Amino acid sequence: MGDATASNPLTAICIVADKNRCPTGFLPIAKSFDDQTEADVWKDGFFTLSRVYRYIAFSKVIQPNAFVVNVVADVCVVADREVVPSGFVPIELTDDTREKALRKKQLCVRYVPRDTAVDAVCDLIILTRQKKPPNGYSMAGDIDGLTICYKFGVIPPMG
């Protein structure tokens, strides 16, 4: 992202079954950061009849007239049977089809009010080959062999 919105914080994260049916204002992570392959976080086996897809999508849109504007303060991946960390919300269903979002894992997000935060997550990427995050990024966890990484940034003033 080479524009002015690059440093803006994420305001929401979701998972969709169809990358072309993201909610308004959301961008799907369709390709991996390191080798530009498909960033599908639900890897089916070779012998399945109907292919399942899952894509992580995010938004930086601030809803007009919102009473409280939340930003993404942290992201983590936990196993299905693990307890969701305190203050985090799991993404359990796809936003577009209301199906189970992930297999054996949960993507968890911690939201905080923008006016109480100094920094927040401003970028989210998926790695397919690398297991170590690029400089400036932290690792949220692994989903079906893909490494989910995020980058913090100082929240710019609203205006």
Short mmCIF file of N, CA and C in Angstrom, two decimals:
data_model
loop_
_atom_site.label_atom_id
_atom_site.label_comp_id
_atom_site.label_asym_id
_atom_site.label_seq_id
_atom_site.Cartn_x
_atom_site.Cartn_y
_atom_site.Cartn_z
N MET A 1 0.84 -1.19 0.00
CA MET A 1 0.00 0.00 0.00
C MET A 1 0.88 1.24 0.00
N GLY A 2 0.97 1.91 -1.08
CA GLY A 2 1.84 3.05 -1.16
C GLY A 2 1.11 4.37 -1.01
N ASP A 3 -0.09 4.38 -0.52
CA ASP A 3 -0.84 5.62 -0.43
C ASP A 3 -0.98 6.10 1.01
N ALA A 4 -1.74 7.17 1.19
CA ALA A 4 -1.91 7.76 2.51
C ALA A 4 -2.62 6.84 3.48
N THR A 5 -3.39 5.88 2.99
CA THR A 5 -4.12 4.99 3.89
C THR A 5 -3.24 3.87 4.43
N ALA A 6 -2.01 3.77 3.96
CA ALA A 6 -1.12 2.68 4.38
C ALA A 6 -0.91 2.68 5.89
N SER A 7 -0.84 3.85 6.51
CA SER A 7 -0.61 3.91 7.95
C SER A 7 -1.90 3.92 8.76
N ASN A 8 -3.04 4.01 8.09
CA ASN A 8 -4.30 3.98 8.82
C ASN A 8 -4.51 2.61 9.45
N PRO A 9 -5.10 2.57 10.63
CA PRO A 9 -5.30 1.29 11.31
C PRO A 9 -6.45 0.48 10.71
N LEU A 10 -6.37 -0.82 10.87
CA LEU A 10 -7.47 -1.69 10.48
C LEU A 10 -8.61 -1.45 11.46
N THR A 11 -9.82 -1.39 10.94
CA THR A 11 -10.99 -1.19 11.79
C THR A 11 -11.81 -2.47 11.94
N ALA A 12 -11.55 -3.45 11.07
CA ALA A 12 -12.28 -4.72 11.16
C ALA A 12 -11.56 -5.79 10.34
N ILE A 13 -11.74 -7.04 10.77
CA ILE A 13 -11.22 -8.20 10.05
C ILE A 13 -12.35 -9.22 9.95
N CYS A 14 -12.46 -9.88 8.80
CA CYS A 14 -13.44 -10.94 8.65
C CYS A 14 -12.85 -12.05 7.78
N ILE A 15 -13.57 -13.14 7.65
CA ILE A 15 -13.19 -14.23 6.76
C ILE A 15 -14.36 -14.46 5.82
N VAL A 16 -14.05 -14.62 4.53
CA VAL A 16 -15.08 -14.84 3.52
C VAL A 16 -14.80 -16.12 2.74
N ALA A 17 -15.85 -16.72 2.23
CA ALA A 17 -15.72 -17.92 1.40
C ALA A 17 -15.42 -17.55 -0.05
N ASP A 18 -15.88 -16.39 -0.47
CA ASP A 18 -15.68 -15.92 -1.84
C ASP A 18 -15.02 -14.55 -1.79
N LYS A 19 -13.80 -14.46 -2.28
CA LYS A 19 -13.06 -13.20 -2.20
C LYS A 19 -13.73 -12.06 -2.97
N ASN A 20 -14.66 -12.39 -3.85
CA ASN A 20 -15.39 -11.37 -4.60
C ASN A 20 -16.66 -10.91 -3.89
N ARG A 21 -16.94 -11.49 -2.72
CA ARG A 21 -18.15 -11.12 -1.97
C ARG A 21 -17.83 -10.56 -0.60
N CYS A 22 -16.74 -9.81 -0.51
CA CYS A 22 -16.38 -9.17 0.75
C CYS A 22 -17.42 -8.11 1.10
N PRO A 23 -17.62 -7.87 2.39
CA PRO A 23 -18.51 -6.77 2.77
C PRO A 23 -17.98 -5.44 2.21
N THR A 24 -18.86 -4.48 2.05
CA THR A 24 -18.48 -3.16 1.55
C THR A 24 -17.37 -2.57 2.41
N GLY A 25 -16.33 -2.08 1.74
CA GLY A 25 -15.21 -1.46 2.45
C GLY A 25 -14.11 -2.42 2.86
N PHE A 26 -14.28 -3.71 2.59
CA PHE A 26 -13.28 -4.72 2.95
C PHE A 26 -12.45 -5.11 1.73
N LEU A 27 -11.19 -5.40 1.97
CA LEU A 27 -10.28 -5.89 0.93
C LEU A 27 -9.83 -7.29 1.28
N PRO A 28 -9.98 -8.25 0.37
CA PRO A 28 -9.51 -9.60 0.66
C PRO A 28 -7.99 -9.70 0.48
N ILE A 29 -7.37 -10.56 1.26
CA ILE A 29 -5.97 -10.88 1.03
C ILE A 29 -6.00 -12.08 0.09
N ALA A 30 -5.94 -11.82 -1.19
CA ALA A 30 -6.11 -12.86 -2.21
C ALA A 30 -4.81 -13.57 -2.55
N LYS A 31 -3.69 -12.88 -2.41
CA LYS A 31 -2.38 -13.44 -2.77
C LYS A 31 -1.43 -13.35 -1.58
N SER A 32 -0.52 -14.32 -1.49
CA SER A 32 0.46 -14.28 -0.41
C SER A 32 1.49 -13.18 -0.68
N PHE A 33 2.05 -12.67 0.38
CA PHE A 33 2.99 -11.56 0.31
C PHE A 33 4.33 -11.99 -0.29
N ASP A 34 4.76 -13.23 0.02
CA ASP A 34 6.10 -13.65 -0.37
C ASP A 34 6.21 -14.26 -1.77
N ASP A 35 5.19 -14.94 -2.26
CA ASP A 35 5.34 -15.52 -3.60
C ASP A 35 4.11 -15.34 -4.50
N GLN A 36 3.15 -14.54 -4.05
CA GLN A 36 1.97 -14.20 -4.86
C GLN A 36 1.09 -15.39 -5.24
N THR A 37 1.16 -16.48 -4.47
CA THR A 37 0.25 -17.60 -4.70
C THR A 37 -1.06 -17.33 -3.98
N GLU A 38 -2.06 -18.13 -4.29
CA GLU A 38 -3.39 -18.00 -3.69
C GLU A 38 -3.29 -18.04 -2.16
N ALA A 39 -3.93 -17.08 -1.48
CA ALA A 39 -3.87 -16.98 -0.02
C ALA A 39 -5.11 -17.59 0.63
N ASP A 40 -5.54 -18.73 0.14
CA ASP A 40 -6.68 -19.47 0.67
C ASP A 40 -6.26 -20.13 1.98
N VAL A 41 -6.94 -19.79 3.09
CA VAL A 41 -6.56 -20.33 4.40
C VAL A 41 -7.31 -21.61 4.77
N TRP A 42 -7.96 -22.24 3.79
CA TRP A 42 -8.61 -23.54 4.01
C TRP A 42 -8.09 -24.47 2.92
N LYS A 43 -7.10 -25.24 3.24
CA LYS A 43 -6.49 -26.12 2.23
C LYS A 43 -7.21 -27.45 2.21
N ASP A 44 -7.89 -27.73 1.10
CA ASP A 44 -8.56 -29.02 0.90
C ASP A 44 -7.55 -30.05 0.42
N GLY A 45 -7.88 -31.31 0.60
CA GLY A 45 -7.07 -32.38 0.05
C GLY A 45 -7.27 -32.47 -1.45
N PHE A 46 -6.51 -33.31 -2.09
CA PHE A 46 -6.59 -33.46 -3.55
C PHE A 46 -7.85 -34.19 -4.00
N PHE A 47 -8.46 -34.98 -3.13
CA PHE A 47 -9.56 -35.85 -3.55
C PHE A 47 -10.92 -35.37 -3.05
N THR A 48 -11.12 -34.07 -2.96
CA THR A 48 -12.41 -33.55 -2.53
C THR A 48 -13.26 -33.20 -3.74
N LEU A 49 -14.56 -33.42 -3.62
CA LEU A 49 -15.47 -33.15 -4.73
C LEU A 49 -15.82 -31.68 -4.85
N SER A 50 -16.09 -31.04 -3.73
CA SER A 50 -16.42 -29.61 -3.78
C SER A 50 -15.35 -28.83 -3.02
N ARG A 51 -14.73 -27.92 -3.70
CA ARG A 51 -13.61 -27.15 -3.15
C ARG A 51 -14.13 -26.08 -2.20
N VAL A 52 -13.49 -25.96 -1.03
CA VAL A 52 -13.83 -24.94 -0.05
C VAL A 52 -12.73 -23.89 -0.06
N TYR A 53 -13.11 -22.63 -0.03
CA TYR A 53 -12.16 -21.53 0.00
C TYR A 53 -12.44 -20.65 1.21
N ARG A 54 -11.38 -20.06 1.75
CA ARG A 54 -11.52 -19.07 2.81
C ARG A 54 -10.44 -18.01 2.62
N TYR A 55 -10.86 -16.76 2.71
CA TYR A 55 -9.93 -15.64 2.57
C TYR A 55 -10.13 -14.68 3.74
N ILE A 56 -9.02 -14.20 4.28
CA ILE A 56 -9.07 -13.17 5.30
C ILE A 56 -9.24 -11.84 4.59
N ALA A 57 -10.09 -10.99 5.12
CA ALA A 57 -10.31 -9.66 4.55
C ALA A 57 -10.26 -8.63 5.68
N PHE A 58 -9.88 -7.42 5.33
CA PHE A 58 -9.83 -6.37 6.36
C PHE A 58 -10.36 -5.06 5.82
N SER A 59 -10.71 -4.19 6.75
CA SER A 59 -11.22 -2.86 6.40
C SER A 59 -10.46 -1.81 7.19
N LYS A 60 -10.32 -0.65 6.57
CA LYS A 60 -9.76 0.52 7.25
C LYS A 60 -10.79 1.65 7.27
N VAL A 61 -12.00 1.31 6.89
CA VAL A 61 -13.08 2.30 6.78
C VAL A 61 -13.59 2.68 8.17
N ILE A 62 -13.75 3.97 8.38
CA ILE A 62 -14.38 4.47 9.60
C ILE A 62 -15.82 4.81 9.23
N GLN A 63 -16.74 4.15 9.91
CA GLN A 63 -18.16 4.36 9.60
C GLN A 63 -18.57 5.78 10.00
N PRO A 64 -19.21 6.51 9.09
CA PRO A 64 -19.66 7.86 9.43
C PRO A 64 -20.69 7.81 10.55
N ASN A 65 -20.63 8.78 11.42
CA ASN A 65 -21.56 8.91 12.55
C ASN A 65 -21.45 7.77 13.55
N ALA A 66 -20.32 7.06 13.56
CA ALA A 66 -20.13 5.98 14.54
C ALA A 66 -19.91 6.61 15.91
N PHE A 67 -20.58 6.07 16.93
CA PHE A 67 -20.45 6.59 18.29
C PHE A 67 -19.04 6.31 18.81
N VAL A 68 -18.57 5.07 18.62
CA VAL A 68 -17.21 4.69 19.00
C VAL A 68 -16.54 4.07 17.78
N VAL A 69 -15.36 4.54 17.46
CA VAL A 69 -14.59 3.98 16.35
C VAL A 69 -13.56 3.02 16.95
N ASN A 70 -13.70 1.73 16.62
CA ASN A 70 -12.74 0.74 17.11
C ASN A 70 -11.66 0.49 16.07
N VAL A 71 -10.49 0.10 16.56
CA VAL A 71 -9.38 -0.30 15.70
C VAL A 71 -8.89 -1.67 16.16
N VAL A 72 -8.19 -2.36 15.27
CA VAL A 72 -7.64 -3.67 15.60
C VAL A 72 -6.35 -3.45 16.37
N ALA A 73 -6.34 -3.87 17.63
CA ALA A 73 -5.17 -3.68 18.50
C ALA A 73 -4.23 -4.87 18.46
N ASP A 74 -4.75 -6.06 18.15
CA ASP A 74 -3.92 -7.26 18.14
C ASP A 74 -4.64 -8.38 17.40
N VAL A 75 -3.86 -9.33 16.91
CA VAL A 75 -4.39 -10.47 16.17
C VAL A 75 -3.61 -11.70 16.62
N CYS A 76 -4.30 -12.83 16.78
CA CYS A 76 -3.60 -14.08 17.10
C CYS A 76 -4.37 -15.26 16.52
N VAL A 77 -3.68 -16.37 16.38
CA VAL A 77 -4.27 -17.62 15.91
C VAL A 77 -4.17 -18.62 17.04
N VAL A 78 -5.29 -19.26 17.38
CA VAL A 78 -5.29 -20.30 18.42
C VAL A 78 -5.93 -21.56 17.85
N ALA A 79 -5.58 -22.69 18.45
CA ALA A 79 -6.19 -23.96 18.06
C ALA A 79 -7.66 -23.94 18.46
N ASP A 80 -8.49 -24.70 17.73
CA ASP A 80 -9.93 -24.78 17.99
C ASP A 80 -10.27 -25.04 19.45
N ARG A 81 -9.52 -25.91 20.07
CA ARG A 81 -9.83 -26.33 21.44
C ARG A 81 -9.19 -25.44 22.51
N GLU A 82 -8.37 -24.49 22.10
CA GLU A 82 -7.74 -23.58 23.05
C GLU A 82 -8.73 -22.50 23.49
N VAL A 83 -8.47 -21.96 24.67
CA VAL A 83 -9.28 -20.86 25.17
C VAL A 83 -8.87 -19.59 24.41
N VAL A 84 -9.86 -18.84 23.98
CA VAL A 84 -9.60 -17.57 23.31
C VAL A 84 -9.00 -16.61 24.34
N PRO A 85 -7.88 -15.95 24.02
CA PRO A 85 -7.26 -15.04 24.99
C PRO A 85 -8.22 -13.95 25.44
N SER A 86 -8.04 -13.51 26.66
CA SER A 86 -8.89 -12.48 27.25
C SER A 86 -8.85 -11.21 26.40
N GLY A 87 -10.01 -10.66 26.13
CA GLY A 87 -10.13 -9.43 25.35
C GLY A 87 -10.20 -9.64 23.85
N PHE A 88 -10.01 -10.88 23.40
CA PHE A 88 -10.05 -11.19 21.97
C PHE A 88 -11.41 -11.74 21.58
N VAL A 89 -11.76 -11.58 20.31
CA VAL A 89 -13.01 -12.10 19.76
C VAL A 89 -12.63 -13.05 18.62
N PRO A 90 -13.11 -14.31 18.66
CA PRO A 90 -12.80 -15.23 17.56
C PRO A 90 -13.69 -14.96 16.34
N ILE A 91 -13.13 -15.17 15.16
CA ILE A 91 -13.92 -15.10 13.93
C ILE A 91 -14.34 -16.53 13.63
N GLU A 92 -15.57 -16.87 13.96
CA GLU A 92 -16.03 -18.25 13.88
C GLU A 92 -16.73 -18.60 12.58
N LEU A 93 -17.35 -17.60 11.94
CA LEU A 93 -18.12 -17.85 10.71
C LEU A 93 -17.67 -16.93 9.59
N THR A 94 -17.85 -17.41 8.36
CA THR A 94 -17.56 -16.54 7.22
C THR A 94 -18.62 -15.45 7.16
N ASP A 95 -18.21 -14.28 6.74
CA ASP A 95 -19.12 -13.14 6.69
C ASP A 95 -20.14 -13.26 5.58
N ASP A 96 -19.76 -13.91 4.48
CA ASP A 96 -20.66 -13.97 3.32
C ASP A 96 -21.61 -15.16 3.33
N THR A 97 -21.17 -16.32 3.81
CA THR A 97 -22.01 -17.53 3.75
C THR A 97 -22.41 -18.07 5.12
N ARG A 98 -21.87 -17.50 6.19
CA ARG A 98 -22.16 -17.92 7.57
C ARG A 98 -21.78 -19.39 7.81
N GLU A 99 -20.72 -19.86 7.14
CA GLU A 99 -20.19 -21.21 7.34
C GLU A 99 -19.02 -21.12 8.31
N LYS A 100 -18.58 -22.27 8.79
CA LYS A 100 -17.42 -22.32 9.67
C LYS A 100 -16.24 -21.63 8.97
N ALA A 101 -15.59 -20.72 9.69
CA ALA A 101 -14.54 -19.90 9.07
C ALA A 101 -13.25 -20.67 8.81
N LEU A 102 -12.78 -21.40 9.80
CA LEU A 102 -11.51 -22.11 9.67
C LEU A 102 -11.62 -23.52 10.20
N ARG A 103 -10.69 -24.34 9.78
CA ARG A 103 -10.63 -25.73 10.22
C ARG A 103 -9.49 -25.87 11.22
N LYS A 104 -9.80 -26.33 12.43
CA LYS A 104 -8.84 -26.62 13.49
C LYS A 104 -8.18 -25.40 14.12
N LYS A 105 -8.47 -24.22 13.63
CA LYS A 105 -7.87 -22.98 14.17
C LYS A 105 -8.94 -21.91 14.28
N GLN A 106 -8.61 -20.87 15.06
CA GLN A 106 -9.47 -19.69 15.15
C GLN A 106 -8.60 -18.45 14.99
N LEU A 107 -9.02 -17.54 14.15
CA LEU A 107 -8.37 -16.24 14.05
C LEU A 107 -9.07 -15.34 15.06
N CYS A 108 -8.30 -14.78 15.98
CA CYS A 108 -8.87 -13.96 17.05
C CYS A 108 -8.37 -12.52 16.92
N VAL A 109 -9.27 -11.59 17.19
CA VAL A 109 -8.97 -10.17 17.03
C VAL A 109 -9.31 -9.44 18.32
N ARG A 110 -8.45 -8.50 18.70
CA ARG A 110 -8.73 -7.65 19.86
C ARG A 110 -8.97 -6.23 19.35
N TYR A 111 -10.14 -5.71 19.64
CA TYR A 111 -10.52 -4.36 19.23
C TYR A 111 -10.45 -3.43 20.43
N VAL A 112 -10.03 -2.19 20.19
CA VAL A 112 -10.04 -1.15 21.23
C VAL A 112 -10.55 0.14 20.60
N PRO A 113 -11.12 1.03 21.42
CA PRO A 113 -11.54 2.33 20.87
C PRO A 113 -10.33 3.10 20.32
N ARG A 114 -10.51 3.69 19.16
CA ARG A 114 -9.41 4.42 18.51
C ARG A 114 -8.87 5.54 19.40
N ASP A 115 -9.76 6.23 20.10
CA ASP A 115 -9.30 7.38 20.89
C ASP A 115 -8.52 6.99 22.14
N THR A 116 -8.47 5.70 22.49
CA THR A 116 -7.67 5.27 23.64
C THR A 116 -6.37 4.58 23.21
N ALA A 117 -6.20 4.38 21.91
CA ALA A 117 -5.03 3.66 21.40
C ALA A 117 -4.00 4.62 20.82
N VAL A 118 -2.73 4.27 21.02
CA VAL A 118 -1.63 5.03 20.42
C VAL A 118 -1.22 4.38 19.11
N ASP A 119 -1.17 3.04 19.13
CA ASP A 119 -0.84 2.31 17.91
C ASP A 119 -1.84 1.18 17.72
N ALA A 120 -1.86 0.65 16.51
CA ALA A 120 -2.80 -0.42 16.18
C ALA A 120 -2.26 -1.18 14.97
N VAL A 121 -2.94 -2.26 14.62
CA VAL A 121 -2.56 -3.04 13.44
C VAL A 121 -2.91 -2.21 12.20
N CYS A 122 -1.91 -2.01 11.33
CA CYS A 122 -2.15 -1.21 10.12
C CYS A 122 -1.96 -2.03 8.84
N ASP A 123 -1.48 -3.27 8.97
CA ASP A 123 -1.34 -4.12 7.79
C ASP A 123 -1.40 -5.58 8.22
N LEU A 124 -1.92 -6.40 7.33
CA LEU A 124 -2.06 -7.83 7.56
C LEU A 124 -1.62 -8.53 6.29
N ILE A 125 -0.71 -9.51 6.42
CA ILE A 125 -0.22 -10.24 5.25
C ILE A 125 -0.22 -11.73 5.53
N ILE A 126 -0.14 -12.51 4.46
CA ILE A 126 -0.06 -13.96 4.57
C ILE A 126 1.19 -14.42 3.82
N LEU A 127 1.97 -15.27 4.47
CA LEU A 127 3.18 -15.84 3.86
C LEU A 127 2.95 -17.31 3.55
N THR A 128 3.39 -17.77 2.39
CA THR A 128 3.25 -19.19 2.06
C THR A 128 4.56 -19.94 2.17
N ARG A 129 5.66 -19.31 1.85
CA ARG A 129 6.96 -20.00 1.89
C ARG A 129 7.75 -19.65 3.14
N GLN A 130 7.83 -18.38 3.44
CA GLN A 130 8.58 -17.93 4.61
C GLN A 130 7.82 -18.28 5.88
N LYS A 131 8.56 -18.56 6.93
CA LYS A 131 7.93 -18.79 8.23
C LYS A 131 8.29 -17.66 9.19
N LYS A 132 9.24 -16.83 8.79
CA LYS A 132 9.67 -15.70 9.61
C LYS A 132 9.07 -14.43 9.03
N PRO A 133 8.43 -13.61 9.87
CA PRO A 133 7.82 -12.37 9.36
C PRO A 133 8.86 -11.42 8.78
N PRO A 134 8.49 -10.63 7.78
CA PRO A 134 9.40 -9.60 7.26
C PRO A 134 9.67 -8.55 8.34
N ASN A 135 10.71 -7.76 8.14
CA ASN A 135 11.04 -6.69 9.09
C ASN A 135 9.82 -5.80 9.33
N GLY A 136 9.58 -5.49 10.59
CA GLY A 136 8.46 -4.63 10.96
C GLY A 136 7.16 -5.36 11.20
N TYR A 137 7.10 -6.65 10.90
CA TYR A 137 5.89 -7.45 11.08
C TYR A 137 6.06 -8.42 12.24
N SER A 138 4.96 -8.79 12.85
CA SER A 138 4.93 -9.80 13.91
C SER A 138 4.09 -10.97 13.42
N MET A 139 4.32 -12.14 13.98
CA MET A 139 3.58 -13.33 13.56
C MET A 139 2.37 -13.54 14.47
N ALA A 140 1.20 -13.69 13.85
CA ALA A 140 -0.03 -13.98 14.60
C ALA A 140 -0.18 -15.48 14.82
N GLY A 141 0.33 -16.27 13.86
CA GLY A 141 0.22 -17.72 13.96
C GLY A 141 0.15 -18.36 12.59
N ASP A 142 -0.11 -19.66 12.61
CA ASP A 142 -0.10 -20.48 11.40
C ASP A 142 -1.50 -21.06 11.17
N ILE A 143 -1.98 -20.97 9.94
CA ILE A 143 -3.26 -21.58 9.56
C ILE A 143 -3.02 -22.43 8.32
N ASP A 144 -3.16 -23.73 8.45
CA ASP A 144 -3.00 -24.66 7.32
C ASP A 144 -1.70 -24.43 6.54
N GLY A 145 -0.61 -24.21 7.26
CA GLY A 145 0.69 -24.02 6.62
C GLY A 145 0.98 -22.61 6.16
N LEU A 146 0.03 -21.71 6.30
CA LEU A 146 0.24 -20.30 5.93
C LEU A 146 0.53 -19.50 7.20
N THR A 147 1.47 -18.59 7.11
CA THR A 147 1.85 -17.77 8.25
C THR A 147 1.13 -16.42 8.16
N ILE A 148 0.36 -16.11 9.20
CA ILE A 148 -0.39 -14.85 9.26
C ILE A 148 0.47 -13.84 10.03
N CYS A 149 0.73 -12.69 9.41
CA CYS A 149 1.57 -11.66 10.03
C CYS A 149 0.85 -10.31 10.02
N TYR A 150 1.21 -9.48 10.98
CA TYR A 150 0.61 -8.15 11.07
C TYR A 150 1.67 -7.13 11.41
N LYS A 151 1.35 -5.88 11.13
CA LYS A 151 2.28 -4.78 11.37
C LYS A 151 1.58 -3.70 12.18
N PHE A 152 2.26 -3.24 13.22
CA PHE A 152 1.73 -2.14 14.02
C PHE A 152 2.14 -0.82 13.40
N GLY A 153 1.32 0.18 13.62
CA GLY A 153 1.65 1.53 13.19
C GLY A 153 1.03 2.53 14.16
N VAL A 154 1.65 3.70 14.24
CA VAL A 154 1.11 4.77 15.06
C VAL A 154 -0.16 5.28 14.38
N ILE A 155 -1.19 5.45 15.16
CA ILE A 155 -2.47 5.91 14.60
C ILE A 155 -2.37 7.39 14.24
N PRO A 156 -2.59 7.72 12.96
CA PRO A 156 -2.54 9.14 12.56
C PRO A 156 -3.78 9.87 13.06
N PRO A 157 -3.70 11.18 13.22
CA PRO A 157 -4.88 11.93 13.65
C PRO A 157 -6.00 11.81 12.63
N MET A 158 -7.23 11.81 13.13
CA MET A 158 -8.38 11.76 12.21
C MET A 158 -8.53 13.13 11.57
N GLY A 159 -8.94 13.10 10.32
CA GLY A 159 -9.11 14.40 9.69
C GLY A 159 -9.49 14.36 8.29
#
